[in-house]
Coordinates of C-alpha atoms in Angstrom, one line a residue:
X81 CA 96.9 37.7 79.6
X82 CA 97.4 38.0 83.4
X83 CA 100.8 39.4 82.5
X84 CA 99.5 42.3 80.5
X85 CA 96.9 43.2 83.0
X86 CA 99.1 43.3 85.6
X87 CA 101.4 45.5 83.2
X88 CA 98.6 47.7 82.5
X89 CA 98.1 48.8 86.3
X90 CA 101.5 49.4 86.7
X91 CA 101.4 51.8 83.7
X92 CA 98.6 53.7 85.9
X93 CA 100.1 53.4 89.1
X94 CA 102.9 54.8 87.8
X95 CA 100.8 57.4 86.6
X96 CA 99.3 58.7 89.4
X97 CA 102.6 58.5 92.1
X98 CA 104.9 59.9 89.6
X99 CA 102.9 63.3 89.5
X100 CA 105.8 65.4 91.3
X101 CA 109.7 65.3 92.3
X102 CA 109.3 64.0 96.2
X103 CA 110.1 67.0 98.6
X104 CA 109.3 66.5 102.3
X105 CA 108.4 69.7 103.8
X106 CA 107.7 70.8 107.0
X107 CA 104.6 70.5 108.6
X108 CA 104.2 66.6 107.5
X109 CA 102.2 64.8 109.7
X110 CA 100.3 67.7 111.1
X111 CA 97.0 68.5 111.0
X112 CA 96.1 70.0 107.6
X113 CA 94.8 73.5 109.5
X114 CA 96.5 76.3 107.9
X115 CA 97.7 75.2 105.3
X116 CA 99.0 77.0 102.3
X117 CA 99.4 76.4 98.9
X118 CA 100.7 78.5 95.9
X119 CA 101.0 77.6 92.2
X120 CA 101.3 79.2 89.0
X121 CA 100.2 78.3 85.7
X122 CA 102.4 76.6 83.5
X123 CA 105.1 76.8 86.4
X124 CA 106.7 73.6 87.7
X125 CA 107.6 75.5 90.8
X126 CA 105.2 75.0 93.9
X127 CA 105.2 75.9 98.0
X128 CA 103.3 74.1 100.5
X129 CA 103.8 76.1 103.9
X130 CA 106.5 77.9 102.3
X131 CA 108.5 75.2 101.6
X132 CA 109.6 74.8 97.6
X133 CA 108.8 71.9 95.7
X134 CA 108.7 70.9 92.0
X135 CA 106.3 69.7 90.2
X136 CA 106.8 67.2 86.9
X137 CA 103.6 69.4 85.6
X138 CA 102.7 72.4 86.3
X139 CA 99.2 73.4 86.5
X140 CA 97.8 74.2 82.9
X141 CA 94.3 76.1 81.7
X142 CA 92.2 73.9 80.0
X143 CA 88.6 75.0 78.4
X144 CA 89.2 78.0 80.5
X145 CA 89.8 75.3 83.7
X146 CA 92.6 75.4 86.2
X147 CA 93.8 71.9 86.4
X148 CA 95.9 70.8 88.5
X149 CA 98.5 67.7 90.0
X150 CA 95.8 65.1 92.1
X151 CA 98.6 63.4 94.1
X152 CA 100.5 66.9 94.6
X153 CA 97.4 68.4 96.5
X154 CA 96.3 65.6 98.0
X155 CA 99.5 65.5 99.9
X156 CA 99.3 68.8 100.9
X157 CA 96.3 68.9 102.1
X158 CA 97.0 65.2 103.6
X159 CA 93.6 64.0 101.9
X160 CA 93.3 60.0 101.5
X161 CA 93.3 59.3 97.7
X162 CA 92.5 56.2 96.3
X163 CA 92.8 55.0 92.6
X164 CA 91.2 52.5 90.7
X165 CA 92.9 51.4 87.9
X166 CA 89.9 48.9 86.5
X167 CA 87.8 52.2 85.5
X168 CA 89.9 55.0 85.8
X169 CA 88.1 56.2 89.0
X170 CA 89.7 58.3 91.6
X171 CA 88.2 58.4 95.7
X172 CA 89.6 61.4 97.8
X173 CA 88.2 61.6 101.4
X174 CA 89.2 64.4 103.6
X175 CA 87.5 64.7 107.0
X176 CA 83.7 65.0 106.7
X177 CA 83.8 65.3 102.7
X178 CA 84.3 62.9 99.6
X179 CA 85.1 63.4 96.1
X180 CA 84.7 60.6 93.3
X181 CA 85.3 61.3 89.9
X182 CA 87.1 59.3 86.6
X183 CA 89.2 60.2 83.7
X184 CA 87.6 62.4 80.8
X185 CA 84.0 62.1 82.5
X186 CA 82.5 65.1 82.9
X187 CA 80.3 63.8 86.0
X188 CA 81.7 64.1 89.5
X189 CA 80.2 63.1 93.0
X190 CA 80.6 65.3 95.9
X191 CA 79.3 64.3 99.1
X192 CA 77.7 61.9 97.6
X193 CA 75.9 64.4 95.5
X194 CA 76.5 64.2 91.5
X195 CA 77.6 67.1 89.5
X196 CA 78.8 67.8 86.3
X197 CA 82.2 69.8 85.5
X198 CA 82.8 71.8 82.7
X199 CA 86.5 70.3 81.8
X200 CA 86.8 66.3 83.8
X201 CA 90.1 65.4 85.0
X202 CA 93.0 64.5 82.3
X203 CA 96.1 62.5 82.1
X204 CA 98.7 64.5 81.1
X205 CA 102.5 64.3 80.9
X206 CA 101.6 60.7 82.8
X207 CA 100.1 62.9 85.7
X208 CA 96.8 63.0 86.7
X209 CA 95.1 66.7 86.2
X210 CA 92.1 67.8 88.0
X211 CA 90.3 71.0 88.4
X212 CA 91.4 72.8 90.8
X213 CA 88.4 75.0 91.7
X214 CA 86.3 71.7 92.4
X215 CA 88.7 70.0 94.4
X216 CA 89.6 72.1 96.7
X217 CA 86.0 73.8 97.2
X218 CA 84.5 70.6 97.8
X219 CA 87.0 70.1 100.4
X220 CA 86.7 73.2 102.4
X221 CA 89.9 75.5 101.0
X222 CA 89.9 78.7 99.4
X223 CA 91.3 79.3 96.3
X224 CA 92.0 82.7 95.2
X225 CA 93.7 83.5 91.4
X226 CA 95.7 86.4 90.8
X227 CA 95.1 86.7 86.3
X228 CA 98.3 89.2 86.3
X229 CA 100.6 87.0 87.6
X230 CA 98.6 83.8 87.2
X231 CA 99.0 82.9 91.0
X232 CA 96.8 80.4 92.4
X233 CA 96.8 80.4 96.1
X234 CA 94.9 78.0 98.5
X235 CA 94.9 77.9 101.9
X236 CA 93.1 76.3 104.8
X237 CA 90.2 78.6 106.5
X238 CA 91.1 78.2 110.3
X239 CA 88.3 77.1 112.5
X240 CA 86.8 79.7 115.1
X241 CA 86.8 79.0 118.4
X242 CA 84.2 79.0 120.9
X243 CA 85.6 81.5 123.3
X244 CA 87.2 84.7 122.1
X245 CA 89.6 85.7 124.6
X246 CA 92.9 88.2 124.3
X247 CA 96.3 87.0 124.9
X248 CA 99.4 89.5 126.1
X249 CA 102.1 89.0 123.8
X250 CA 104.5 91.3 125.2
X251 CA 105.2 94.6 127.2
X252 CA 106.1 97.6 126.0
X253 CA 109.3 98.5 127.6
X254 CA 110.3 94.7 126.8
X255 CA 109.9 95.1 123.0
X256 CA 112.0 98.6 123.8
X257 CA 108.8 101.4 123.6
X258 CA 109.2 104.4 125.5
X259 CA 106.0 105.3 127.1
X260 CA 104.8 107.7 129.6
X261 CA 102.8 105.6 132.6
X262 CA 101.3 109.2 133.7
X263 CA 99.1 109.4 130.5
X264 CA 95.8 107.7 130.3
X265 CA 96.3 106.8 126.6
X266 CA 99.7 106.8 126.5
X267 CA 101.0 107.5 122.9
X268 CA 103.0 105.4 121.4
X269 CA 103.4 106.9 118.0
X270 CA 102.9 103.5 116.4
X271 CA 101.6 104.5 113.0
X272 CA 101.1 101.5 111.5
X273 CA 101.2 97.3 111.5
X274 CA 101.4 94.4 108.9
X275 CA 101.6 90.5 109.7
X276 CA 103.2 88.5 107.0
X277 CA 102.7 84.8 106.5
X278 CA 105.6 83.7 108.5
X279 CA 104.0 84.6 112.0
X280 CA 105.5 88.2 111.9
X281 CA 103.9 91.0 112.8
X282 CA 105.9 94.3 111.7
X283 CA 105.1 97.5 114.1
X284 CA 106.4 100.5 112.9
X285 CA 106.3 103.6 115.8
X286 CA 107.7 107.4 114.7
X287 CA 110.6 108.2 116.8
X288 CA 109.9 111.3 118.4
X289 CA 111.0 113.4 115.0
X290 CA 108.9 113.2 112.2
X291 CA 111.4 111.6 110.3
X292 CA 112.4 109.4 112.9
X293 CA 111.3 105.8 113.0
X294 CA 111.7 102.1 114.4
X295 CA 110.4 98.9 113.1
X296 CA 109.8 96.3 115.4
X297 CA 109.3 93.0 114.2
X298 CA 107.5 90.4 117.1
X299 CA 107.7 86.6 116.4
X300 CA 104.4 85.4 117.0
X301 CA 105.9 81.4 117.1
X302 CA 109.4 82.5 119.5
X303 CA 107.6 85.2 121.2
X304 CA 110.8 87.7 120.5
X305 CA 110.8 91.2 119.4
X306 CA 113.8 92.7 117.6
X307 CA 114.3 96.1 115.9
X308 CA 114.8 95.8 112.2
X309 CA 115.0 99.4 111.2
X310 CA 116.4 102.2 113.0
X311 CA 115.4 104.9 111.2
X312 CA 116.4 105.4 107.6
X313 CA 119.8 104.1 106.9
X314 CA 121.9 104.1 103.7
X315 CA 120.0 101.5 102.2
X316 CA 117.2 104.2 101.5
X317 CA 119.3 105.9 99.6
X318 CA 118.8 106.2 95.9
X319 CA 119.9 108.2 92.7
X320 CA 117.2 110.1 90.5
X321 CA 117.0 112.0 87.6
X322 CA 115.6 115.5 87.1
X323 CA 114.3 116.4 83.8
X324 CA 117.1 119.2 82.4
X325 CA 119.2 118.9 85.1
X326 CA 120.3 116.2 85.6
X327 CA 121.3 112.9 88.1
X328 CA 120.9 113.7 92.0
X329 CA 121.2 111.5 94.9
X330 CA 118.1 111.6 97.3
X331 CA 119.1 110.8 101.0
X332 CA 116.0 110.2 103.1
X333 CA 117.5 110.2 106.4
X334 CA 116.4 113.6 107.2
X335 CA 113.7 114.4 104.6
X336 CA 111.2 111.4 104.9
X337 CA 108.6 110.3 107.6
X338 CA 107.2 106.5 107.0
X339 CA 103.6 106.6 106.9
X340 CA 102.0 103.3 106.4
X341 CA 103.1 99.8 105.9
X342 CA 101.5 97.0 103.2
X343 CA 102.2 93.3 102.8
X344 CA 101.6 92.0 99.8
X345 CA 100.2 88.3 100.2
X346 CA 100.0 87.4 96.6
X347 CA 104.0 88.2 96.3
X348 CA 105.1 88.1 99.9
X349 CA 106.6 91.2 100.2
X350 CA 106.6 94.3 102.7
X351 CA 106.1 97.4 101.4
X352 CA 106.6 101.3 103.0
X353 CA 104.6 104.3 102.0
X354 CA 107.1 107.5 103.0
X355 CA 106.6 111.3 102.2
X356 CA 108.3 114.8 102.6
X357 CA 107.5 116.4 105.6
X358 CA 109.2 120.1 103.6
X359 CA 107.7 122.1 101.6
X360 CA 108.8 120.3 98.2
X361 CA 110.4 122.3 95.2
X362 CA 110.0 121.2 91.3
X363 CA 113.4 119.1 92.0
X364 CA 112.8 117.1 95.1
X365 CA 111.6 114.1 96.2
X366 CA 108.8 114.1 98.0
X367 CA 107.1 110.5 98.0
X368 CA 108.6 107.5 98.1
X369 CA 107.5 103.4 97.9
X370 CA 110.1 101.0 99.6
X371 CA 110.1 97.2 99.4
X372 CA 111.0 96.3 102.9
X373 CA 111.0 92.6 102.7
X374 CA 112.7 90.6 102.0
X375 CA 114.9 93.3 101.2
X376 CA 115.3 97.4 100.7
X377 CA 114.6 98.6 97.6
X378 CA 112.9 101.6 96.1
X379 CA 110.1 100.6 93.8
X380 CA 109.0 104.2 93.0
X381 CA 109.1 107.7 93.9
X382 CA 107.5 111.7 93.1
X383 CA 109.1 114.9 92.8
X384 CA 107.6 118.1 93.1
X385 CA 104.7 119.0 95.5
X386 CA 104.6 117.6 99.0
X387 CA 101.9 114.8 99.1
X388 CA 102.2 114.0 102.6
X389 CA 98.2 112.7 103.9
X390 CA 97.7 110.3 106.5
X391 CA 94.8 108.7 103.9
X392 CA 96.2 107.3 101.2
X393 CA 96.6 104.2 99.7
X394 CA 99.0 102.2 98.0
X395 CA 98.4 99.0 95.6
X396 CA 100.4 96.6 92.6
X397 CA 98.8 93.8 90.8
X398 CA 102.1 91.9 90.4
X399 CA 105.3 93.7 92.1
X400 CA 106.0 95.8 88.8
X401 CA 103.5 98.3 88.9
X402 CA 102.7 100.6 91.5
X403 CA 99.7 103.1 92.0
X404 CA 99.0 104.9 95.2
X405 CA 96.9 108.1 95.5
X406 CA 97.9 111.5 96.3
X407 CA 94.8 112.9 98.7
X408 CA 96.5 116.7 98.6
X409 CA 96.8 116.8 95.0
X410 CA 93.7 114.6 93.7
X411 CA 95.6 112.7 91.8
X412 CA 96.6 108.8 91.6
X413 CA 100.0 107.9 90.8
X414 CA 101.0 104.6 88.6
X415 CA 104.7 103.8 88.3
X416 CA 106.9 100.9 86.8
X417 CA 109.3 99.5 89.8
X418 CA 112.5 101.6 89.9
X419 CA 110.8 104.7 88.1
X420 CA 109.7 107.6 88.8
X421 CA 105.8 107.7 89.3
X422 CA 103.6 109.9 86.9
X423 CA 100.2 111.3 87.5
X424 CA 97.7 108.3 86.6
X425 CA 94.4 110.1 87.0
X426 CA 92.7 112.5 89.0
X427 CA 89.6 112.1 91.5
X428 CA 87.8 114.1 93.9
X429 CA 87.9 113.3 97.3
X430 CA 85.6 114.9 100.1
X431 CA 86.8 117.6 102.6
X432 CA 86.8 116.0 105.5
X433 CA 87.8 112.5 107.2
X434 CA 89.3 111.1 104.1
X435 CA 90.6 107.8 103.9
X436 CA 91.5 105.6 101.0
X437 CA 92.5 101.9 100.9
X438 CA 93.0 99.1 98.3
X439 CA 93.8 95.9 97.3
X440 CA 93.8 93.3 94.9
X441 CA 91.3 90.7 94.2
X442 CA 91.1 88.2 91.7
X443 CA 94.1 90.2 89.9
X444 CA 91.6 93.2 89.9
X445 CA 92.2 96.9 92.1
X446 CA 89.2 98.1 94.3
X447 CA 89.8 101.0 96.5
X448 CA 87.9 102.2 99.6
X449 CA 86.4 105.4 100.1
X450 CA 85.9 105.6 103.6
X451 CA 84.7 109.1 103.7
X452 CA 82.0 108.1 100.8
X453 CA 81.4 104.6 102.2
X454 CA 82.1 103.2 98.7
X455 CA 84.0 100.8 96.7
X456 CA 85.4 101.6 93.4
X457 CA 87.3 99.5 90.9
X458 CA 90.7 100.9 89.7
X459 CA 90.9 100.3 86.4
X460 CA 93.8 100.4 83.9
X461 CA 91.6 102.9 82.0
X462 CA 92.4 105.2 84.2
X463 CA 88.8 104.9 85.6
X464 CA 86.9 104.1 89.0
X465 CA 84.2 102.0 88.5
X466 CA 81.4 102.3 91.0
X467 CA 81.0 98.8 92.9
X468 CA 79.3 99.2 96.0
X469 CA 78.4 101.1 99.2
X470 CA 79.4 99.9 102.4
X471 CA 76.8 99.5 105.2
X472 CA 78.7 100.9 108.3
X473 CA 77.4 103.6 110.2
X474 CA 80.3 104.1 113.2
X475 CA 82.7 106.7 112.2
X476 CA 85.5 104.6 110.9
X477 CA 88.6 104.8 112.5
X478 CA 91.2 102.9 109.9
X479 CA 91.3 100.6 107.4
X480 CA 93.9 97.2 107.1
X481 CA 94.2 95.6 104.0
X482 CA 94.6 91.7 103.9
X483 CA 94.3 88.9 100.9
X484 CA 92.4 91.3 98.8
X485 CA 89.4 91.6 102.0
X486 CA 89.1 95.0 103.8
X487 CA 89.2 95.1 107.6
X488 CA 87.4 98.1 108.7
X489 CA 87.6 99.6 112.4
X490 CA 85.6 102.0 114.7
X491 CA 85.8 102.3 118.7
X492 CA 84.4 99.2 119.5
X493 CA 83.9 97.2 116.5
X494 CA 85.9 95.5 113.3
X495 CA 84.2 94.8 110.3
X496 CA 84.9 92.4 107.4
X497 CA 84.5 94.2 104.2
X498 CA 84.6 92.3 100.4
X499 CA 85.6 93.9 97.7
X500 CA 81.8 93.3 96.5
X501 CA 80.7 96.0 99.3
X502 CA 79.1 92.8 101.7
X503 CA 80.4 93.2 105.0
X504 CA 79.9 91.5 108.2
X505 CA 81.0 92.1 111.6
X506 CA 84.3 90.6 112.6
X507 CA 85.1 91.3 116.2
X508 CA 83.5 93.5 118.6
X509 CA 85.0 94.4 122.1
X510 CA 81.3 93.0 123.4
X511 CA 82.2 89.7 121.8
X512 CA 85.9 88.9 124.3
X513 CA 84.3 86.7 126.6
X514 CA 87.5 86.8 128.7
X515 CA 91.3 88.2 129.1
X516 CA 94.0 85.2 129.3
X517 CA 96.3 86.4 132.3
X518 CA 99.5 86.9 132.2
X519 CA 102.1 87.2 129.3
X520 CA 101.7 84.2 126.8
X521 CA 104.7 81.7 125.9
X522 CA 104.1 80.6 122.4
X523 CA 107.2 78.4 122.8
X524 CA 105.2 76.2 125.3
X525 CA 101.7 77.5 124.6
X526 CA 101.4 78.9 128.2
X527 CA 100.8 81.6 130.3
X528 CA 103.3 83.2 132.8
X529 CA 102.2 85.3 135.5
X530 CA 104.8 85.9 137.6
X531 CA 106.4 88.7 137.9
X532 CA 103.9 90.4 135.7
X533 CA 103.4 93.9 136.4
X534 CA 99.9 95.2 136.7
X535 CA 97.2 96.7 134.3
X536 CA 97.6 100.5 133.9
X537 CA 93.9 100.5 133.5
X538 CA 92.0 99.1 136.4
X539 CA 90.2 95.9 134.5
X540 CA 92.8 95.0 132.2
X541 CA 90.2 95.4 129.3
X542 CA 90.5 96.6 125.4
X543 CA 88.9 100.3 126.2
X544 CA 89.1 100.5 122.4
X545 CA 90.6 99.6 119.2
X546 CA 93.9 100.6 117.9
X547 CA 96.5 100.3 115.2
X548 CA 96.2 96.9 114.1
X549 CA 97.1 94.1 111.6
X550 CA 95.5 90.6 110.7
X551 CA 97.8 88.0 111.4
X552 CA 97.7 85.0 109.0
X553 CA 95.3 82.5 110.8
X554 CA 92.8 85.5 111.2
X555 CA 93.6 86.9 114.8
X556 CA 93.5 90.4 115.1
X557 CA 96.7 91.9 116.9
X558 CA 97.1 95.2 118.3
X559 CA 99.2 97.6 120.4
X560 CA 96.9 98.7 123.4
X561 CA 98.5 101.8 124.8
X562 CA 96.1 102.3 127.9
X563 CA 97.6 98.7 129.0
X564 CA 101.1 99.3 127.2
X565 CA 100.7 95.9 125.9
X566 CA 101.1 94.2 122.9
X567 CA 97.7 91.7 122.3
X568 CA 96.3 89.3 120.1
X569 CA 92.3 88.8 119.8
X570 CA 92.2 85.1 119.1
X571 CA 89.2 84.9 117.0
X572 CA 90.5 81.5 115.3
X573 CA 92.4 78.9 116.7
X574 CA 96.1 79.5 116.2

């Protein structure tokens, strides 16, 4: 008898630890703050902090349920899991919350507070299954599902701090800038920024020429800057084919001026919106979408009329499909990667200060009208679907897209905008409480201010908001050209 018994919790203990292949990855024995977690159903493979791991079951959809490995996200989220063989009870404890729930019961206590679930946890495969949504709600994560590429991303929100004060992360004739110290607000031609989730923040800055760029990547962990792109090499390059005429190659060296870049969080990938700066004929290119990261490729291009608009927008659901509007023309654009684009659907924008952004949500497209303070859905149907208004009455500056959220800007203020139209202040130049001095060393978390050169406006201070991107923990970061500096608004610890 006491043999079998002890066989029988070996059976479940073998159960629950043998839930995934052991990888070791890097952030082990750190605090669980930022991190982040991607799955896809039915997939074995898994990242945690972007390292790969594989599971022995991948996350399945059960009863219209995400469930997913216990021990697996546990790990990575370095929550304290206990079993209990006798009843099939499992305990998890992270921090300040607790979760207790059993095999096949539908009742679940969180907090000490009992709920029911719509699918309870399974065995399956010998791993332990558990819905996803529960667990990591109940313990503080996000979890956001793409349904076209049946991603499941969950990451760790980063806690604020008490304090928002601005760091200097580097000068501009450092990260190579030219810049004129005899202007007020010097201009530095940077056009656009992105931050990826490896503590990059890409700044692209137009060359002088219209056609003409660099991009500047800064490392926001080794506080280096280096030039990735000068201008548009032969990588850009591509061949085309013109309806009864024929193959051509399109060089984009001297036709093309980059105009706004995207990463993609869902599918970690930089994108470039380019256009013509000529006067287009029937034959010639005259918009063009670039992957930049982690490699060059052309996804998708127009020929015909010039399309060139500093407002518009460009959007995929899963890295094979491609819409971006056409502000000139009235029309959006939807392309397969590596073909050319075709006219989607047609809209009506206003006259005057129009601006158009989008992203994806929930595997869904929304799009901002800026100049009609309203969120649509872009449906398949070729439709926009009326979501919401927007309650922002500043004139809005610019819009940056990040993790399907909106980040609007005017002079003096940044609003956090859902694709549901509610939107909340983010950061407002009223709310720095102070400016770190000197230039910040993220390799020892310090701040060096010797042989710092002075302000080039006489406080130091943000006079107003610029080209900007939202860095993966939540910080906004920004080139200020009245200080010629490159700064991050640490709104979250980081």
């Amino acid at each position: 008898m006491l043999y079998r018994v002890f066989l029988i919790f070996v059976v479940f203990t073998v159960m629950l630890l043998n839930i995934y292949t052991q990888t070791s990855y890097a952030n082990a024995g750190e605090s669980s703050v930022g991190v982040k977690i991607q799955l896809t159903l039915n997939d074995v493979t898994a990242t945690v902090n972007g390292q790969k791991m594989t599971l022995s079951t991948p996350p399945v959809l059960l009863n219209n349920t995400t469930l997913v490995p216990l021990r697996f996200i546990a790990d990575a989220l370095k929550a304290d899991l206990t079993w209990h063989s006798e009843d099939q009870s499992i305990a998890l404890k992270y921090g300040d919350h607790s979760i207790k729930l059993s095999i096949n019961s539908k009742i679940v206590s969180v907090d000490n507070q009992i709920k029911s679930l719509d699918q309870p946890a399974v065995i399956m495969n010998s791993t332990t299954l558990v819905p996803l949504r529960l667990i990591a709600e109940s313990l503080n994560q996000t979890v956001s599902y793409n349904e076209k590429t049946k991603s499941i991303l969950i990451t760790t929100p980063h806690p604020k701090v008490t304090d928002i004060r601005v760091d200097n992360l580097n000068r501009a004739w450092e990260m190579g800038f030219d810049y004129d110290r005899s202007t007020e607000h010097p201009n530095m031609n940077v056009i656009s920024m992105a931050s990826d989730h490896h503590n990059l923040i890409y700044i692209l800055e137009r060359n002088g020429f219209e056609t003409s760029f660099i991009l500047r990547v800064y490392n926001e962990v080794s506080g280096e800057t280096k030039v990735v792109y000068n201008g548009f090499d032969q990588s850009f390059n591509f061949d085309y084919t013109v309806p009864k005429i024929g193959n051509r190659n399109f060089e984009a060296k001297y036709v093309l001026s980059p105009r706004k870049l995207v990463y993609d969080s869902n599918l970690d990938k930089l994108y470039l919106l380019a256009s013509s700066n000529y006067l287009n004929d029937e034959y010639s290119v005259s918009t063009v979408i670039y992957e930049l990261a982690p490699k060059v490729r052309m996804m998708t291009y127009t020929i015909g009329k010039m399309t060139h608009h500093p407002g518009n927008f460009i959007v995929t659901p899963d890295g094979q499909r491609f819409y971006f509007s056409d502000i000139v023309n009235e029309k959006i654009y939807m392309a397969e990667a590596g073909k050319q684009a075709k006219a989607f659907m047609s809209f009506t924008p206003d006259k005057e200060n129009v601006k158009l952004a989008a992203v994806v949500n929930e595997g869904k497209m929304f799009v901002l009208d800026v100049s009609k303070r309203t969120i649509f859905e872009l449906q398949e149907s070729a439709n926009l679907k009326y979501v919401a208004p927007i309650d922002i009455k500043e004139e809005i500056q610019r819009v940056y897209e990040d993790n399907g959220t909106f980040y609007v800007e005017g002079e003096r203020q940044i609003w956090e905008t859902m694709v549901t139209g509610e939107t909340h202040p983010y950061v407002g130049l009223k709310d720095v409480a102070a400016y770190n001095a000197g230039l910040y060393l993220p390799k020892t978390n310090t701040y060096d201010a010797g042989n710092y050169d002075h302000y080039f406006n006489e406080s130091g201070k943000l006079l107003g908001f610029s080209v900007f991107a939202i860095n993966e923990h939540g910080n906004v970061v920004m080139y200020d050209g009245a200080n010629n500096l490159l700064r991050r608004i640490n709104i979250y610890k980081q």
